[in-house]
mmCIF file of C-alpha atoms in Angstrom:
data_model
loop_
_atom_site.group_PDB
_atom_site.id
_atom_site.type_symbol
_atom_site.label_atom_id
_atom_site.label_comp_id
_atom_site.label_asym_id
_atom_site.label_seq_id
_atom_site.Cartn_x
_atom_site.Cartn_y
_atom_site.Cartn_z
ATOM 1 C CA UNK A 26 0.000 0.000 0.000
ATOM 2 C CA UNK A 27 1.342 3.408 -0.991
ATOM 3 C CA UNK A 28 1.693 5.809 1.934
ATOM 4 C CA UNK A 29 2.874 9.399 2.045
ATOM 5 C CA UNK A 30 3.549 10.919 5.452
ATOM 6 C CA UNK A 31 4.315 14.616 5.789
ATOM 7 C CA UNK A 32 6.058 16.194 8.752
ATOM 8 C CA UNK A 33 7.866 19.372 9.730
ATOM 9 C CA UNK A 34 5.009 21.844 9.918
ATOM 10 C CA UNK A 35 4.550 24.266 12.770
ATOM 11 C CA UNK A 36 4.346 27.890 13.848
ATOM 12 C CA UNK A 37 6.995 30.215 12.441
ATOM 13 C CA UNK A 38 7.423 33.983 12.461
ATOM 14 C CA UNK A 39 7.231 36.027 9.256
ATOM 15 C CA UNK A 40 10.609 35.943 7.530
ATOM 16 C CA UNK A 41 11.455 32.608 9.099
ATOM 17 C CA UNK A 42 12.237 29.237 7.569
ATOM 18 C CA UNK A 43 10.855 25.724 7.791
ATOM 19 C CA UNK A 44 11.643 22.428 6.091
ATOM 20 C CA UNK A 45 8.865 19.993 5.319
ATOM 21 C CA UNK A 46 9.435 16.299 4.706
ATOM 22 C CA UNK A 47 7.311 13.646 3.035
ATOM 23 C CA UNK A 48 8.256 10.022 3.671
ATOM 24 C CA UNK A 49 7.020 7.624 1.009
ATOM 25 C CA UNK A 50 6.521 3.867 1.294
ATOM 26 C CA UNK A 51 5.010 1.120 -0.796
ATOM 27 C CA UNK A 52 6.240 2.438 -4.145
ATOM 28 C CA UNK A 53 9.361 2.732 -6.278
ATOM 29 C CA UNK A 54 9.891 6.304 -5.177
ATOM 30 C CA UNK A 55 12.445 7.306 -7.797
ATOM 31 C CA UNK A 56 10.023 6.367 -10.596
ATOM 32 C CA UNK A 57 7.552 9.093 -9.730
ATOM 33 C CA UNK A 58 7.501 12.846 -10.008
ATOM 34 C CA UNK A 59 6.228 14.431 -6.806
ATOM 35 C CA UNK A 60 4.575 17.710 -5.922
ATOM 36 C CA UNK A 61 3.668 19.883 -2.981
ATOM 37 C CA UNK A 62 0.149 21.305 -2.921
ATOM 38 C CA UNK A 63 -1.163 23.642 -0.242
ATOM 39 C CA UNK A 64 -4.545 24.698 1.047
ATOM 40 C CA UNK A 65 -5.034 27.815 3.128
ATOM 41 C CA UNK A 66 -7.684 27.512 5.851
ATOM 42 C CA UNK A 67 -11.121 27.491 4.251
ATOM 43 C CA UNK A 68 -9.688 28.027 0.772
ATOM 44 C CA UNK A 69 -9.020 26.017 -2.364
ATOM 45 C CA UNK A 70 -6.057 23.978 -3.518
ATOM 46 C CA UNK A 71 -2.874 25.626 -4.806
ATOM 47 C CA UNK A 72 -0.038 23.768 -6.496
ATOM 48 C CA UNK A 73 3.298 24.865 -5.035
ATOM 49 C CA UNK A 74 6.147 22.907 -6.577
ATOM 50 C CA UNK A 75 7.067 19.735 -8.445
ATOM 51 C CA UNK A 76 10.171 17.628 -8.932
ATOM 52 C CA UNK A 77 10.991 14.903 -11.431
ATOM 53 C CA UNK A 78 11.700 11.355 -10.334
ATOM 54 C CA UNK A 79 15.449 11.802 -10.649
ATOM 55 C CA UNK A 80 15.358 15.193 -8.979
ATOM 56 C CA UNK A 81 16.999 16.774 -11.984
ATOM 57 C CA UNK A 82 14.048 19.017 -12.858
ATOM 58 C CA UNK A 83 12.163 21.280 -10.497
ATOM 59 C CA UNK A 84 9.224 23.622 -11.005
ATOM 60 C CA UNK A 85 7.600 26.292 -8.860
ATOM 61 C CA UNK A 86 4.486 28.412 -8.673
ATOM 62 C CA UNK A 87 5.207 32.103 -9.124
ATOM 63 C CA UNK A 88 4.001 32.743 -5.567
ATOM 64 C CA UNK A 89 6.920 30.786 -4.055
ATOM 65 C CA UNK A 90 9.637 31.059 -6.699
ATOM 66 C CA UNK A 91 12.897 32.204 -5.174
ATOM 67 C CA UNK A 92 11.748 31.444 -1.619
ATOM 68 C CA UNK A 93 10.966 27.710 -1.638
ATOM 69 C CA UNK A 94 13.196 24.845 -2.768
ATOM 70 C CA UNK A 95 11.955 21.344 -3.533
ATOM 71 C CA UNK A 96 14.317 18.386 -3.336
ATOM 72 C CA UNK A 97 14.273 14.652 -2.848
ATOM 73 C CA UNK A 98 16.474 11.882 -1.493
ATOM 74 C CA UNK A 99 15.619 8.751 -3.421
ATOM 75 C CA UNK A 100 17.837 6.633 -1.158
ATOM 76 C CA UNK A 101 15.628 7.638 1.769
ATOM 77 C CA UNK A 102 12.325 7.702 -0.188
ATOM 78 C CA UNK A 103 11.792 11.236 1.064
ATOM 79 C CA UNK A 104 10.602 14.481 -0.504
ATOM 80 C CA UNK A 105 11.459 17.871 0.976
ATOM 81 C CA UNK A 106 10.301 21.456 0.781
ATOM 82 C CA UNK A 107 12.628 24.107 2.158
ATOM 83 C CA UNK A 108 10.613 27.253 2.814
ATOM 84 C CA UNK A 109 12.449 30.527 3.422
ATOM 85 C CA UNK A 110 11.295 34.123 3.826
ATOM 86 C CA UNK A 111 7.906 32.889 4.953
ATOM 87 C CA UNK A 112 4.909 35.211 4.774
ATOM 88 C CA UNK A 113 1.510 35.203 6.421
ATOM 89 C CA UNK A 114 -0.011 34.159 3.107
ATOM 90 C CA UNK A 115 2.025 30.947 3.174
ATOM 91 C CA UNK A 116 -0.114 29.747 6.089
ATOM 92 C CA UNK A 117 -1.718 26.539 4.842
ATOM 93 C CA UNK A 118 -1.967 22.787 5.082
ATOM 94 C CA UNK A 119 0.806 21.415 2.896
ATOM 95 C CA UNK A 120 0.223 18.119 1.110
ATOM 96 C CA UNK A 121 2.735 16.034 -0.758
ATOM 97 C CA UNK A 122 1.280 14.288 -3.788
ATOM 98 C CA UNK A 123 2.502 11.606 -6.152
ATOM 99 C CA UNK A 124 2.158 11.916 -9.907
ATOM 100 C CA UNK A 125 0.035 9.305 -11.553
ATOM 101 C CA UNK A 126 2.000 7.038 -13.936
ATOM 102 C CA UNK A 127 1.996 8.900 -17.239
ATOM 103 C CA UNK A 128 1.836 12.217 -15.466
ATOM 104 C CA UNK A 129 -1.948 12.419 -15.471
ATOM 105 C CA UNK A 130 -2.490 14.360 -12.291
ATOM 106 C CA UNK A 131 -1.815 13.334 -8.699
ATOM 107 C CA UNK A 132 -3.147 9.955 -7.646
ATOM 108 C CA UNK A 133 -1.886 9.693 -4.079
ATOM 109 C CA UNK A 134 -1.780 12.321 -1.353
ATOM 110 C CA UNK A 135 -0.484 12.491 2.189
ATOM 111 C CA UNK A 136 -2.585 13.712 5.087
ATOM 112 C CA UNK A 137 -0.865 17.105 5.136
ATOM 113 C CA UNK A 138 1.209 19.115 7.585
ATOM 114 C CA UNK A 139 0.097 22.528 8.830
ATOM 115 C CA UNK A 140 2.296 25.588 8.486
ATOM 116 C CA UNK A 141 1.293 28.742 10.336
ATOM 117 C CA UNK A 142 3.200 31.964 9.723
ATOM 118 C CA UNK A 143 2.423 34.470 12.442
ATOM 119 C CA UNK A 144 4.116 36.738 14.932
ATOM 120 C CA UNK B 12 -0.244 31.431 -17.180
ATOM 121 C CA UNK B 13 -3.326 29.313 -17.769
ATOM 122 C CA UNK B 14 -6.306 30.101 -15.531
ATOM 123 C CA UNK B 15 -8.942 27.526 -14.624
ATOM 124 C CA UNK B 16 -12.438 28.796 -13.848
ATOM 125 C CA UNK B 17 -14.947 26.491 -12.215
ATOM 126 C CA UNK B 18 -18.687 27.008 -12.028
ATOM 127 C CA UNK B 19 -20.804 27.100 -10.061
ATOM 128 C CA UNK B 20 -18.908 27.752 -6.835
ATOM 129 C CA UNK B 21 -21.753 26.205 -4.845
ATOM 130 C CA UNK B 22 -24.442 23.807 -5.945
ATOM 131 C CA UNK B 23 -27.452 22.576 -3.965
ATOM 132 C CA UNK B 24 -28.791 19.199 -4.988
ATOM 133 C CA UNK B 25 -30.786 16.238 -3.698
ATOM 134 C CA UNK B 26 -29.937 12.568 -3.524
ATOM 135 C CA UNK B 27 -30.688 11.033 -6.918
ATOM 136 C CA UNK B 28 -30.085 14.262 -8.875
ATOM 137 C CA UNK B 29 -27.821 14.520 -11.891
ATOM 138 C CA UNK B 30 -25.157 17.143 -11.216
ATOM 139 C CA UNK B 31 -22.860 18.898 -13.686
ATOM 140 C CA UNK B 32 -19.819 20.990 -12.826
ATOM 141 C CA UNK B 33 -17.967 23.011 -15.452
ATOM 142 C CA UNK B 34 -14.306 23.964 -15.692
ATOM 143 C CA UNK B 35 -13.057 26.423 -18.310
ATOM 144 C CA UNK B 36 -9.433 26.987 -19.262
ATOM 145 C CA UNK B 37 -8.137 30.372 -20.373
ATOM 146 C CA UNK B 38 -6.498 28.659 -23.358
ATOM 147 C CA UNK B 39 -6.553 25.215 -24.877
ATOM 148 C CA UNK B 40 -5.185 22.496 -22.617
ATOM 149 C CA UNK B 41 -6.039 19.530 -24.852
ATOM 150 C CA UNK B 42 -7.242 16.835 -22.426
ATOM 151 C CA UNK B 43 -4.773 17.541 -19.624
ATOM 152 C CA UNK B 44 -7.429 17.800 -16.972
ATOM 153 C CA UNK B 45 -8.258 15.900 -13.817
ATOM 154 C CA UNK B 46 -11.119 16.068 -11.336
ATOM 155 C CA UNK B 47 -10.836 15.636 -7.573
ATOM 156 C CA UNK B 48 -13.265 15.191 -4.708
ATOM 157 C CA UNK B 49 -12.386 16.567 -1.287
ATOM 158 C CA UNK B 50 -14.252 16.039 1.952
ATOM 159 C CA UNK B 51 -13.690 18.162 5.072
ATOM 160 C CA UNK B 52 -10.459 17.279 6.852
ATOM 161 C CA UNK B 53 -9.380 14.864 4.133
ATOM 162 C CA UNK B 54 -6.925 14.920 1.266
ATOM 163 C CA UNK B 55 -8.315 15.231 -2.266
ATOM 164 C CA UNK B 56 -9.203 12.035 -4.124
ATOM 165 C CA UNK B 57 -8.602 11.585 -7.850
ATOM 166 C CA UNK B 58 -11.802 10.809 -9.761
ATOM 167 C CA UNK B 59 -11.056 11.489 -13.434
ATOM 168 C CA UNK B 60 -7.839 11.989 -15.385
ATOM 169 C CA UNK B 61 -7.143 12.887 -19.000
ATOM 170 C CA UNK B 62 -10.533 14.660 -18.997
ATOM 171 C CA UNK B 63 -12.633 11.510 -19.279
ATOM 172 C CA UNK B 64 -10.752 8.489 -17.884
ATOM 173 C CA UNK B 65 -12.221 7.083 -14.690
ATOM 174 C CA UNK B 66 -9.651 6.358 -11.971
ATOM 175 C CA UNK B 67 -9.653 2.784 -10.726
ATOM 176 C CA UNK B 68 -12.116 2.205 -7.906
ATOM 177 C CA UNK B 69 -14.206 5.307 -8.592
ATOM 178 C CA UNK B 70 -17.938 4.620 -9.039
ATOM 179 C CA UNK B 71 -19.200 4.725 -12.607
ATOM 180 C CA UNK B 72 -21.766 7.417 -11.746
ATOM 181 C CA UNK B 73 -18.862 9.861 -12.102
ATOM 182 C CA UNK B 74 -17.927 10.852 -15.637
ATOM 183 C CA UNK B 75 -15.880 13.543 -17.302
ATOM 184 C CA UNK B 76 -15.986 15.067 -20.743
ATOM 185 C CA UNK B 77 -14.541 17.881 -22.803
ATOM 186 C CA UNK B 78 -11.325 18.966 -24.435
ATOM 187 C CA UNK B 79 -9.634 22.213 -25.363
ATOM 188 C CA UNK B 80 -11.062 24.846 -23.051
ATOM 189 C CA UNK B 81 -14.326 23.471 -21.682
ATOM 190 C CA UNK B 82 -14.745 20.457 -19.437
ATOM 191 C CA UNK B 83 -17.511 18.951 -17.361
ATOM 192 C CA UNK B 84 -17.766 16.580 -14.439
ATOM 193 C CA UNK B 85 -21.103 14.801 -14.225
ATOM 194 C CA UNK B 86 -22.399 12.838 -11.272
ATOM 195 C CA UNK B 87 -25.361 10.656 -12.186
ATOM 196 C CA UNK B 88 -27.765 9.833 -9.364
ATOM 197 C CA UNK B 89 -26.071 11.787 -6.574
ATOM 198 C CA UNK B 90 -25.427 9.676 -3.477
ATOM 199 C CA UNK B 91 -25.117 10.834 0.163
ATOM 200 C CA UNK B 92 -21.365 10.137 0.036
ATOM 201 C CA UNK B 93 -20.982 12.570 -2.890
ATOM 202 C CA UNK B 94 -21.646 15.752 -0.922
ATOM 203 C CA UNK B 95 -18.184 17.305 -0.997
ATOM 204 C CA UNK B 96 -16.086 19.912 -2.783
ATOM 205 C CA UNK B 97 -14.863 19.178 -6.293
ATOM 206 C CA UNK B 98 -11.801 20.648 -8.001
ATOM 207 C CA UNK B 99 -10.544 20.525 -11.543
ATOM 208 C CA UNK B 100 -6.811 20.469 -12.173
ATOM 209 C CA UNK B 101 -4.915 21.339 -15.329
ATOM 210 C CA UNK B 102 -1.653 19.436 -15.176
ATOM 211 C CA UNK B 103 1.519 19.367 -17.212
ATOM 212 C CA UNK B 104 5.149 18.689 -16.516
ATOM 213 C CA UNK B 105 6.091 22.206 -15.430
ATOM 214 C CA UNK B 106 2.969 23.783 -13.991
ATOM 215 C CA UNK B 107 -0.317 22.768 -12.485
ATOM 216 C CA UNK B 108 -3.405 24.908 -11.904
ATOM 217 C CA UNK B 109 -6.474 24.086 -9.852
ATOM 218 C CA UNK B 110 -9.907 25.522 -10.374
ATOM 219 C CA UNK B 111 -11.494 27.389 -7.490
ATOM 220 C CA UNK B 112 -13.692 24.489 -6.409
ATOM 221 C CA UNK B 113 -17.398 23.623 -6.401
ATOM 222 C CA UNK B 114 -19.102 22.742 -3.152
ATOM 223 C CA UNK B 115 -21.982 20.310 -3.617
ATOM 224 C CA UNK B 116 -24.436 20.780 -0.775
ATOM 225 C CA UNK B 117 -27.566 18.990 0.298
ATOM 226 C CA UNK B 118 -30.704 20.788 -0.889
#
């Protein structure tokens, strides 16, 4: 059974940093592109960032470009999101999501980890 | 950037109704569209990919159609378990854009 388990969320002050992790099991991790998707409280879904299976290609939403860095360690089956220069508007539940084979959307999601940016 | 516009934002329906949700793209996206269902406190669940392909395990009362700029998600004979929020997603290798969501409420 495929499982994705996020961790690393918490309360951070504006301008601060946080690193999220997503531990994957039950799949050949390196075979799948992965993404981070966030959802602000009471709001819709927003794609944040994606990374290819090898880690050689990364992509970002304009709202986080230059502040967030996605990476992965295929030897540890783990996805990361380094978040710097955090703003109040980054407050959200952050999900990691696995690309469906063929790249047709995201077919598996974690349960999410909450990030709150507040002084 | 491609924008995805969903309508309506809220929909009131009864059990047994046929429900249609629309998603419009600001430019042609071929069939690179998926539909998700999200219930409160839960992660989204993939229903449809490639505009009209039903994900394994999803009931056949869900169907998707469209290509280019206009897409629809149809739920035939709405069931109590279907009251939720639905999102469309335009996906490609370098960018992904969700629609704003449609909340399906009990009438």
